[in-house]
PDB file of C-alpha atoms and ligand atoms in Angstrom:
ATOM      1  CA  UNK A 181       0.162  -0.048   0.074  1.00 96.00           C
ATOM      2  CA  UNK A 182       1.399   3.320  -0.814  1.00 98.00           C
ATOM      3  CA  UNK A 183       0.739   6.425   0.956  1.00 98.00           C
ATOM      4  CA  UNK A 184       1.015   9.949  -0.591  1.00 98.00           C
ATOM      5  CA  UNK A 185       0.582  12.647   2.196  1.00 98.00           C
ATOM      6  CA  UNK A 186      -0.563  15.880   0.702  1.00 98.00           C
ATOM      7  CA  UNK A 187      -1.722  19.471   2.710  1.00 98.00           C
ATOM      8  CA  UNK A 188      -4.734  19.918   2.109  1.00 98.00           C
ATOM      9  CA  UNK A 189      -8.296  18.479   0.290  1.00 98.00           C
ATOM     10  CA  UNK A 190      -7.278  20.678  -3.065  1.00 98.00           C
ATOM     11  CA  UNK A 191      -3.834  18.936  -3.056  1.00 98.00           C
ATOM     12  CA  UNK A 192      -5.313  15.491  -2.531  1.00 98.00           C
ATOM     13  CA  UNK A 193      -7.795  16.220  -5.221  1.00 98.00           C
ATOM     14  CA  UNK A 194      -5.071  16.974  -7.612  1.00 98.00           C
ATOM     15  CA  UNK A 195      -2.419  14.564  -7.060  1.00 98.00           C
ATOM     16  CA  UNK A 196      -5.559  11.539  -7.001  1.00 98.00           C
ATOM     17  CA  UNK A 197      -6.843  13.312 -10.138  1.00 98.00           C
ATOM     18  CA  UNK A 198      -2.890  13.116 -11.822  1.00 98.00           C
ATOM     19  CA  UNK A 199      -3.437   9.031 -11.153  1.00 98.00           C
ATOM     20  CA  UNK A 200      -6.701   9.014 -13.224  1.00 98.00           C
ATOM     21  CA  UNK A 201      -5.435  11.126 -15.645  1.00 98.00           C
ATOM     22  CA  UNK A 202      -2.438   8.946 -16.142  1.00 98.00           C
ATOM     23  CA  UNK A 203      -4.560   6.103 -16.486  1.00 98.00           C
ATOM     24  CA  UNK A 204      -6.957   7.408 -19.022  1.00 98.00           C
ATOM     25  CA  UNK A 205      -3.694   8.774 -21.250  1.00 98.00           C
ATOM     26  CA  UNK A 206      -2.081   5.416 -20.509  1.00 98.00           C
ATOM     27  CA  UNK A 207      -5.127   3.210 -21.833  1.00 98.00           C
ATOM     28  CA  UNK A 208      -7.837   5.217 -23.394  1.00 98.00           C
ATOM     29  CA  UNK A 209     -10.277   2.637 -23.392  1.00 98.00           C
ATOM     30  CA  UNK A 210     -10.122   1.886 -19.326  1.00 98.00           C
ATOM     31  CA  UNK A 211     -12.690   0.940 -16.993  1.00 98.00           C
ATOM     32  CA  UNK A 212     -12.681   3.401 -14.357  1.00 98.00           C
ATOM     33  CA  UNK A 213     -14.462   2.604 -10.985  1.00 98.00           C
ATOM     34  CA  UNK A 214     -16.174   5.583  -9.485  1.00 98.00           C
ATOM     35  CA  UNK A 215     -17.249   6.588  -6.667  1.00 98.00           C
ATOM     36  CA  UNK A 216     -19.663   9.556  -4.891  1.00 97.00           C
ATOM     37  CA  UNK A 217     -19.372  11.226  -1.803  1.00 95.00           C
ATOM     38  CA  UNK A 218     -17.843  14.684  -0.456  1.00 96.00           C
ATOM     39  CA  UNK A 219     -14.104  13.314  -1.116  1.00 98.00           C
ATOM     40  CA  UNK A 220     -13.610  12.714  -4.634  1.00 98.00           C
ATOM     41  CA  UNK A 221     -15.993  15.500  -6.012  1.00 98.00           C
ATOM     42  CA  UNK A 222     -12.384  17.871  -5.710  1.00 98.00           C
ATOM     43  CA  UNK A 223     -10.908  15.329  -8.019  1.00 98.00           C
ATOM     44  CA  UNK A 224     -13.739  15.043 -10.616  1.00 98.00           C
ATOM     45  CA  UNK A 225     -13.504  18.958 -10.657  1.00 98.00           C
ATOM     46  CA  UNK A 226     -10.076  18.523 -11.356  1.00 98.00           C
ATOM     47  CA  UNK A 227     -10.296  15.656 -14.245  1.00 98.00           C
ATOM     48  CA  UNK A 228     -13.370  18.501 -15.790  1.00 98.00           C
ATOM     49  CA  UNK A 229     -11.036  21.472 -15.775  1.00 98.00           C
ATOM     50  CA  UNK A 230      -7.623  19.292 -17.560  1.00 98.00           C
ATOM     51  CA  UNK A 231     -10.733  18.070 -20.126  1.00 98.00           C
ATOM     52  CA  UNK A 232     -11.451  21.755 -20.761  1.00 98.00           C
ATOM     53  CA  UNK A 233      -8.122  22.656 -21.500  1.00 98.00           C
ATOM     54  CA  UNK A 234      -7.930  19.857 -23.959  1.00 98.00           C
ATOM     55  CA  UNK A 235      -5.742  17.710 -21.704  1.00 97.00           C
ATOM     56  CA  UNK A 236      -7.974  14.675 -21.353  1.00 98.00           C
ATOM     57  CA  UNK A 237     -10.031  12.934 -23.424  1.00 98.00           C
ATOM     58  CA  UNK A 238     -12.906  10.651 -22.005  1.00 98.00           C
ATOM     59  CA  UNK A 239     -14.376   9.416 -25.478  1.00 98.00           C
ATOM     60  CA  UNK A 240     -13.222   5.885 -24.615  1.00 98.00           C
ATOM     61  CA  UNK A 241     -13.751   5.390 -20.991  1.00 98.00           C
ATOM     62  CA  UNK A 242     -15.962   3.185 -19.705  1.00 98.00           C
ATOM     63  CA  UNK A 243     -17.447   3.842 -15.941  1.00 98.00           C
ATOM     64  CA  UNK A 244     -18.721   1.840 -13.392  1.00 98.00           C
ATOM     65  CA  UNK A 245     -19.837   3.047 -10.156  1.00 98.00           C
ATOM     66  CA  UNK A 246     -19.920   1.949  -6.680  1.00 98.00           C
ATOM     67  CA  UNK A 247     -23.354   1.838  -5.549  1.00 97.00           C
ATOM     68  CA  UNK A 248     -26.835   3.288  -5.906  1.00 97.00           C
ATOM     69  CA  UNK A 249     -29.150   4.193  -3.469  1.00 95.00           C
ATOM     70  CA  UNK A 250     -32.271   1.128  -3.744  1.00 96.00           C
ATOM     71  CA  UNK A 251     -35.735   2.823  -4.561  1.00 93.00           C
ATOM     72  CA  UNK A 252     -34.452   6.377  -5.941  1.00 93.00           C
ATOM     73  CA  UNK A 253     -34.546   6.839 -10.018  1.00 93.00           C
ATOM     74  CA  UNK A 254     -32.022   8.207 -11.682  1.00 94.00           C
ATOM     75  CA  UNK A 255     -33.683  11.605 -12.221  1.00 94.00           C
ATOM     76  CA  UNK A 256     -33.807  12.291  -8.431  1.00 93.00           C
ATOM     77  CA  UNK A 257     -31.537  14.828  -7.314  1.00 93.00           C
ATOM     78  CA  UNK A 258     -29.874  12.467  -3.845  1.00 93.00           C
ATOM     79  CA  UNK A 259     -29.421   9.755  -6.780  1.00 95.00           C
ATOM     80  CA  UNK A 260     -26.086   8.882  -7.244  1.00 96.00           C
ATOM     81  CA  UNK A 261     -26.684   8.545 -10.733  1.00 97.00           C
ATOM     82  CA  UNK A 262     -27.519  12.277 -10.694  1.00 97.00           C
ATOM     83  CA  UNK A 263     -24.647  13.401  -8.502  1.00 97.00           C
ATOM     84  CA  UNK A 264     -22.248  11.757 -11.447  1.00 98.00           C
ATOM     85  CA  UNK A 265     -23.785  13.847 -14.042  1.00 98.00           C
ATOM     86  CA  UNK A 266     -23.878  16.573 -12.380  1.00 98.00           C
ATOM     87  CA  UNK A 267     -20.279  16.530 -10.826  1.00 98.00           C
ATOM     88  CA  UNK A 268     -18.575  14.406 -13.954  1.00 98.00           C
ATOM     89  CA  UNK A 269     -20.636  12.956 -17.053  1.00 98.00           C
ATOM     90  CA  UNK A 270     -21.969  16.086 -18.385  1.00 98.00           C
ATOM     91  CA  UNK A 271     -18.966  18.029 -17.985  1.00 98.00           C
ATOM     92  CA  UNK A 272     -16.838  15.647 -20.153  1.00 98.00           C
ATOM     93  CA  UNK A 273     -16.890  13.848 -23.184  1.00 98.00           C
ATOM     94  CA  UNK A 274     -17.904  10.512 -21.947  1.00 98.00           C
ATOM     95  CA  UNK A 275     -20.446   8.364 -24.007  1.00 98.00           C
ATOM     96  CA  UNK A 276     -23.646   8.183 -21.507  1.00 97.00           C
ATOM     97  CA  UNK A 277     -23.706   4.625 -22.585  1.00 98.00           C
ATOM     98  CA  UNK A 278     -20.811   3.915 -21.096  1.00 98.00           C
ATOM     99  CA  UNK A 279     -21.530   5.244 -17.855  1.00 98.00           C
ATOM    100  CA  UNK A 280     -23.358   2.353 -15.316  1.00 98.00           C
ATOM    101  CA  UNK A 281     -24.543   2.160 -12.048  1.00 98.00           C
ATOM    102  CA  UNK A 282     -26.680  -0.307 -10.142  1.00 98.00           C
ATOM    103  CA  UNK A 283     -30.288   0.285 -11.073  1.00 97.00           C
ATOM    104  CA  UNK A 284     -31.999   1.564  -7.938  1.00 96.00           C
ATOM    105  CA  UNK A 285     -35.441   1.548  -9.402  1.00 96.00           C
ATOM    106  CA  UNK A 286     -35.570  -2.411  -9.551  1.00 96.00           C
ATOM    107  CA  UNK A 287     -36.930  -3.654  -6.495  1.00 92.00           C
ATOM    108  CA  UNK A 288     -35.733  -7.096  -7.146  1.00 97.00           C
ATOM    109  CA  UNK A 289     -32.449  -6.833  -5.348  1.00 96.00           C
ATOM    110  CA  UNK A 290     -31.371 -10.677  -6.885  1.00 97.00           C
ATOM    111  CA  UNK A 291     -32.320  -9.130  -9.936  1.00 97.00           C
ATOM    112  CA  UNK A 292     -30.464  -5.716  -9.927  1.00 97.00           C
ATOM    113  CA  UNK A 293     -27.206  -6.884  -8.523  1.00 97.00           C
ATOM    114  CA  UNK A 294     -27.454 -10.290 -10.715  1.00 97.00           C
ATOM    115  CA  UNK A 295     -27.610  -7.627 -13.438  1.00 98.00           C
ATOM    116  CA  UNK A 296     -24.882  -5.372 -12.265  1.00 98.00           C
ATOM    117  CA  UNK A 297     -22.250  -8.142 -11.721  1.00 97.00           C
ATOM    118  CA  UNK A 298     -22.716  -9.181 -15.357  1.00 98.00           C
ATOM    119  CA  UNK A 299     -22.537  -5.714 -16.715  1.00 98.00           C
ATOM    120  CA  UNK A 300     -18.984  -5.310 -14.761  1.00 98.00           C
ATOM    121  CA  UNK A 301     -17.972  -8.952 -16.161  1.00 97.00           C
ATOM    122  CA  UNK A 302     -19.520  -7.464 -19.765  1.00 98.00           C
ATOM    123  CA  UNK A 303     -16.780  -4.708 -19.657  1.00 98.00           C
ATOM    124  CA  UNK A 304     -13.886  -6.415 -18.851  1.00 97.00           C
ATOM    125  CA  UNK A 305     -13.465  -5.602 -15.026  1.00 97.00           C
ATOM    126  CA  UNK A 306     -12.315  -2.806 -13.338  1.00 98.00           C
ATOM    127  CA  UNK A 307      -8.684  -1.158 -14.402  1.00 98.00           C
ATOM    128  CA  UNK A 308      -8.610   1.822 -12.066  1.00 98.00           C
ATOM    129  CA  UNK A 309     -11.230   1.902  -8.614  1.00 98.00           C
ATOM    130  CA  UNK A 310     -11.148   4.873  -7.222  1.00 99.00           C
ATOM    131  CA  UNK A 311     -12.748   4.929  -3.216  1.00 98.00           C
ATOM    132  CA  UNK A 312     -13.777   7.021  -0.351  1.00 98.00           C
ATOM    133  CA  UNK A 313     -13.495   6.355   3.168  1.00 98.00           C
ATOM    134  CA  UNK A 314     -16.338   6.111   5.878  1.00 95.00           C
ATOM    135  CA  UNK A 315     -16.126   7.134   9.258  1.00 94.00           C
ATOM    136  CA  UNK A 316     -16.812   3.350  10.200  1.00 94.00           C
ATOM    137  CA  UNK A 317     -14.568   1.937   7.784  1.00 97.00           C
ATOM    138  CA  UNK A 318     -17.237   1.089   4.412  1.00 95.00           C
ATOM    139  CA  UNK A 319     -16.248   1.033   1.244  1.00 97.00           C
ATOM    140  CA  UNK A 320     -18.172   1.415  -1.242  1.00 97.00           C
ATOM    141  CA  UNK A 321     -21.475   0.680   0.964  1.00 94.00           C
ATOM    142  CA  UNK A 322     -20.054  -2.321   2.554  1.00 95.00           C
ATOM    143  CA  UNK A 323     -20.792  -1.700   6.034  1.00 92.00           C
ATOM    144  CA  UNK A 324     -18.679  -3.726   9.285  1.00 93.00           C
ATOM    145  CA  UNK A 325     -19.969  -6.891   9.171  1.00 93.00           C
ATOM    146  CA  UNK A 326     -19.181 -10.753   9.964  1.00 96.00           C
ATOM    147  CA  UNK A 327     -17.793 -11.832   6.730  1.00 96.00           C
ATOM    148  CA  UNK A 328     -16.723  -9.759   3.594  1.00 95.00           C
ATOM    149  CA  UNK A 329     -19.319  -9.828   0.949  1.00 87.00           C
ATOM    150  CA  UNK A 330     -18.373 -10.972  -2.806  1.00 90.00           C
ATOM    151  CA  UNK A 331     -20.403  -9.606  -5.184  1.00 95.00           C
ATOM    152  CA  UNK A 332     -23.053  -6.619  -5.680  1.00 97.00           C
ATOM    153  CA  UNK A 333     -25.595  -7.111  -3.500  1.00 97.00           C
ATOM    154  CA  UNK A 334     -28.241  -4.850  -1.362  1.00 96.00           C
ATOM    155  CA  UNK A 335     -27.509  -3.173   2.229  1.00 94.00           C
ATOM    156  CA  UNK A 336     -29.160  -1.910   5.282  1.00 92.00           C
ATOM    157  CA  UNK A 337     -26.997   1.090   6.053  1.00 88.00           C
ATOM    158  CA  UNK A 338     -25.763   1.464   9.203  1.00 85.00           C
ATOM    159  CA  UNK A 339     -27.603   3.978  11.538  1.00 90.00           C
ATOM    160  CA  UNK A 340     -23.753   6.160  11.316  1.00 83.00           C
ATOM    161  CA  UNK A 341     -23.926   5.959   7.548  1.00 83.00           C
ATOM    162  CA  UNK A 342     -27.423   6.859   7.668  1.00 91.00           C
ATOM    163  CA  UNK A 343     -26.781   9.944   9.731  1.00 90.00           C
ATOM    164  CA  UNK A 344     -23.626  10.667   7.923  1.00 85.00           C
ATOM    165  CA  UNK A 345     -25.826  11.055   4.782  1.00 85.00           C
ATOM    166  CA  UNK A 346     -28.539  12.742   6.236  1.00 90.00           C
ATOM    167  CA  UNK A 347     -26.354  15.828   5.544  1.00 88.00           C
ATOM    168  CA  UNK A 348     -27.371  15.612   2.065  1.00 85.00           C
ATOM    169  CA  UNK A 349     -31.526  15.407   2.193  1.00 89.00           C
ATOM    170  CA  UNK A 350     -34.104  17.341   3.727  1.00 89.00           C
ATOM    171  CA  UNK A 351     -34.132  14.885   6.595  1.00 90.00           C
ATOM    172  CA  UNK A 352     -33.081  11.773   8.049  1.00 91.00           C
ATOM    173  CA  UNK A 353     -36.371  10.109   7.654  1.00 91.00           C
ATOM    174  CA  UNK A 354     -35.810  10.694   3.567  1.00 90.00           C
ATOM    175  CA  UNK A 355     -32.685   8.841   3.359  1.00 91.00           C
ATOM    176  CA  UNK A 356     -32.915   5.510   2.043  1.00 93.00           C
ATOM    177  CA  UNK A 357     -32.287   2.832   4.015  1.00 94.00           C
ATOM    178  CA  UNK A 358     -31.256   0.389   1.877  1.00 95.00           C
ATOM    179  CA  UNK A 359     -28.544   0.539  -1.005  1.00 96.00           C
ATOM    180  CA  UNK A 360     -26.975  -1.656  -3.813  1.00 97.00           C
ATOM    181  CA  UNK A 361     -23.510  -1.841  -3.555  1.00 97.00           C
ATOM    182  CA  UNK A 362     -20.309  -3.936  -5.238  1.00 98.00           C
ATOM    183  CA  UNK A 363     -19.024  -6.219  -2.699  1.00 97.00           C
ATOM    184  CA  UNK A 364     -15.401  -6.642  -1.567  1.00 97.00           C
ATOM    185  CA  UNK A 365     -14.466  -8.955  -4.381  1.00 96.00           C
ATOM    186  CA  UNK A 366     -15.414  -7.093  -7.029  1.00 96.00           C
ATOM    187  CA  UNK A 367     -13.094  -4.187  -5.536  1.00 98.00           C
ATOM    188  CA  UNK A 368     -10.611  -6.417  -4.356  1.00 98.00           C
ATOM    189  CA  UNK A 369     -10.704  -7.680  -8.700  1.00 97.00           C
ATOM    190  CA  UNK A 370      -9.864  -3.866  -9.212  1.00 98.00           C
ATOM    191  CA  UNK A 371      -6.212  -3.837 -11.021  1.00 98.00           C
ATOM    192  CA  UNK A 372      -5.292  -0.245  -9.007  1.00 98.00           C
ATOM    193  CA  UNK A 373      -7.395   1.069  -6.323  1.00 98.00           C
ATOM    194  CA  UNK A 374      -6.977   4.686  -5.056  1.00 99.00           C
ATOM    195  CA  UNK A 375      -8.321   5.562  -2.312  1.00 99.00           C
ATOM    196  CA  UNK A 376      -9.161   9.431  -1.154  1.00 99.00           C
ATOM    197  CA  UNK A 377      -9.282  10.653   2.342  1.00 98.00           C
ATOM    198  CA  UNK A 378      -9.282  14.130   3.977  1.00 98.00           C
ATOM    199  CA  UNK A 379     -10.105  15.341   7.669  1.00 98.00           C
ATOM    200  CA  UNK A 380      -9.585  15.234  10.996  1.00 98.00           C
ATOM    201  CA  UNK A 381     -12.422  13.180  11.432  1.00 98.00           C
ATOM    202  CA  UNK A 382     -11.175  10.196   9.472  1.00 98.00           C
ATOM    203  CA  UNK A 383      -8.120   9.923  10.906  1.00 98.00           C
ATOM    204  CA  UNK A 384      -9.226   7.667  13.291  1.00 98.00           C
ATOM    205  CA  UNK A 385     -10.701   5.189  10.668  1.00 98.00           C
ATOM    206  CA  UNK A 386      -7.353   5.794   8.955  1.00 98.00           C
ATOM    207  CA  UNK A 387      -5.486   4.284  11.098  1.00 98.00           C
ATOM    208  CA  UNK A 388      -7.500   1.503  12.052  1.00 98.00           C
ATOM    209  CA  UNK A 389      -8.234   0.258   8.157  1.00 98.00           C
ATOM    210  CA  UNK A 390      -4.654   0.452   7.293  1.00 98.00           C
ATOM    211  CA  UNK A 391      -2.720  -0.018  10.093  1.00 97.00           C
ATOM    212  CA  UNK A 392      -4.861  -2.449  12.254  1.00 97.00           C
ATOM    213  CA  UNK A 393      -5.748  -5.804  11.818  1.00 98.00           C
ATOM    214  CA  UNK A 394      -7.735  -7.239   8.274  1.00 98.00           C
ATOM    215  CA  UNK A 395     -11.324  -7.848   9.710  1.00 98.00           C
ATOM    216  CA  UNK A 396     -14.641  -7.432   8.133  1.00 98.00           C
ATOM    217  CA  UNK A 397     -15.679  -5.086  10.818  1.00 98.00           C
ATOM    218  CA  UNK A 398     -13.783  -2.897   9.470  1.00 98.00           C
ATOM    219  CA  UNK A 399     -14.329  -3.404   5.498  1.00 98.00           C
ATOM    220  CA  UNK A 400     -11.542  -1.139   4.157  1.00 98.00           C
ATOM    221  CA  UNK A 401      -8.870  -3.224   6.151  1.00 98.00           C
ATOM    222  CA  UNK A 402      -9.360  -5.610   3.060  1.00 98.00           C
ATOM    223  CA  UNK A 403      -7.399  -3.335   1.041  1.00 98.00           C
ATOM    224  CA  UNK A 404      -4.072  -3.938   2.931  1.00 98.00           C
ATOM    225  CA  UNK A 405      -4.206  -7.643   0.704  1.00 98.00           C
ATOM    226  CA  UNK A 406      -4.488  -5.471  -2.545  1.00 98.00           C
ATOM    227  CA  UNK A 407      -1.160  -5.505  -4.447  1.00 98.00           C
ATOM    228  CA  UNK A 408      -1.951  -2.213  -5.988  1.00 98.00           C
ATOM    229  CA  UNK A 409      -3.616   0.056  -3.631  1.00 98.00           C
ATOM    230  CA  UNK A 410      -2.349   4.029  -3.089  1.00 98.00           C
ATOM    231  CA  UNK A 411      -3.921   5.867  -0.830  1.00 98.00           C
ATOM    232  CA  UNK A 412      -3.888   9.910  -1.069  1.00 98.00           C
ATOM    233  CA  UNK A 413      -4.669  11.468   1.891  1.00 98.00           C
ATOM    234  CA  UNK A 414      -4.549  15.126   3.621  1.00 98.00           C
ATOM    235  CA  UNK A 415      -2.343  15.558   6.545  1.00 98.00           C
ATOM    236  CA  UNK A 416      -5.307  15.892   8.406  1.00 98.00           C
ATOM    237  CA  UNK A 417      -6.768  12.535   7.584  1.00 98.00           C
ATOM    238  CA  UNK A 418      -3.043  11.242   8.520  1.00 98.00           C
ATOM    239  CA  UNK A 419      -2.543  13.330  11.889  1.00 97.00           C
ATOM    240  CA  UNK A 420      -3.366   9.690  14.127  1.00 97.00           C
ATOM    241  CA  UNK A 421      -0.582   7.720  12.274  1.00 96.00           C
ATOM    242  CA  UNK A 422       2.965   9.695  13.007  1.00 87.00           C
ATOM    243  CA  UNK A 423       5.139   7.332  14.212  1.00 85.00           C
ATOM    244  CA  UNK A 424       3.705   4.570  12.109  1.00 88.00           C
ATOM    245  CA  UNK A 425       4.149   6.440   8.457  1.00 83.00           C
TER     246      UNK A 425
HETATM  247  C1  LIG B 543     -20.041   6.360  -2.258  1.00 89.97           C
HETATM  248  C2  LIG B 543     -19.441   5.410  -1.743  1.00 89.97           C
HETATM  249  C3  LIG B 543     -19.286   5.786   0.063  1.00 89.97           C
HETATM  250  C4  LIG B 543     -18.092   6.646   0.187  1.00 89.97           C
HETATM  251  C5  LIG B 543     -17.969   7.281   1.865  1.00 89.97           C
HETATM  252  C6  LIG B 543     -17.064   8.097   2.195  1.00 89.97           C
HETATM  253  O1  LIG B 543     -20.029   5.992  -3.453  1.00 89.97           O
HETATM  254  O2  LIG B 543     -19.425   4.188  -1.740  1.00 89.97           O
HETATM  255  O3  LIG B 543     -18.539   4.453   0.469  1.00 89.97           O
HETATM  256  O4  LIG B 543     -16.865   6.860  -0.370  1.00 89.97           O
HETATM  257  O5  LIG B 543     -19.186   7.000   2.928  1.00 89.97           O
HETATM  258  O6  LIG B 543     -17.501   9.273   1.768  1.00 89.97           O
HETATM  259  P1  LIG B 543     -17.309  11.190   1.954  1.00 89.97           P
HETATM  260  O7  LIG B 543     -16.437  11.031   1.068  1.00 89.97           O
HETATM  261  O8  LIG B 543     -18.869  11.809   1.813  1.00 89.97           O
HETATM  262  O9  LIG B 543     -16.942  10.991   3.298  1.00 89.97           O
END
C-alpha cells in the first residue's frame, strides 16, 4: 500500500486526478470504477478542468460506479446517478451509454445485483477503482459485518451511515435505508485502487483500517491485501498515523 500525504483537500484532489489522468492517457479505453460522496468531488473538478484545457479525452472511457440507493430513480437529485452526472458525466465527453451504476429502481434486489455483476464482467472488470472511506471503515456501501461480501448485493445502511448522509437530504427520514453496492471481491479484483481521504474526522479510521488488523468489521482493512493500492490522504486524515508512517 502506497500512502501519499498531501497538504489539504485541494492538493489531495489534484494528486488523485493526476493518477486517474495517467490511467486514461495510458489506456484510453479503460474502465474506471467511480465513487460518490464529498471526498472525490475535488478530483472530478480537476479532471473536468484538464478536459476543458484539452489535456484529457473521455471518449473511450467506461465507468462503473460503486453503489446506488435502492428506490431512487436517476432523476432524483439525491441519486448517485444524478451526482455523477452533475460532477462528471455531463461535464466531459464521456459516452453516457458507457456509464454504469446499479439500477436503484429495480425492486427485485437479486435481479438488480445479478445484472450489475454481469455488466462489470461484460466490460472486462475495473482497471482503476476510486474509493472514499466511511467513518466506520465502509467502502462502497460494504458496512462492517461478520464476513466480507463478494459480489454486488443489497445492504441495510448502518445508523452511522444514515446519519452521515442526512446532510444531503431534507431530513433523516428521507435517507434511503438500503443501497445496492459492489462487493468486496469485485473491488479487490480491480487492477489498481485509489482511495482518497481527507479531514481530521477520518484520522481514527485511517489508522484502524490501514494499520490495524484485517477484519470484515472494518471493510476497508481488506485493502491491505491488494497488490496495488494508493491512498491519497491529507495531513489531517493522517494525523493519527505519525510514528507509523
Ligand atoms: C460513495 C461510497 C461511500 C463513500 C464514503 C465516504 O459512492 O461508496 O463509501 O465513499 O461514505 O463518503 P465521503 O467522501 O462523503 O466522506
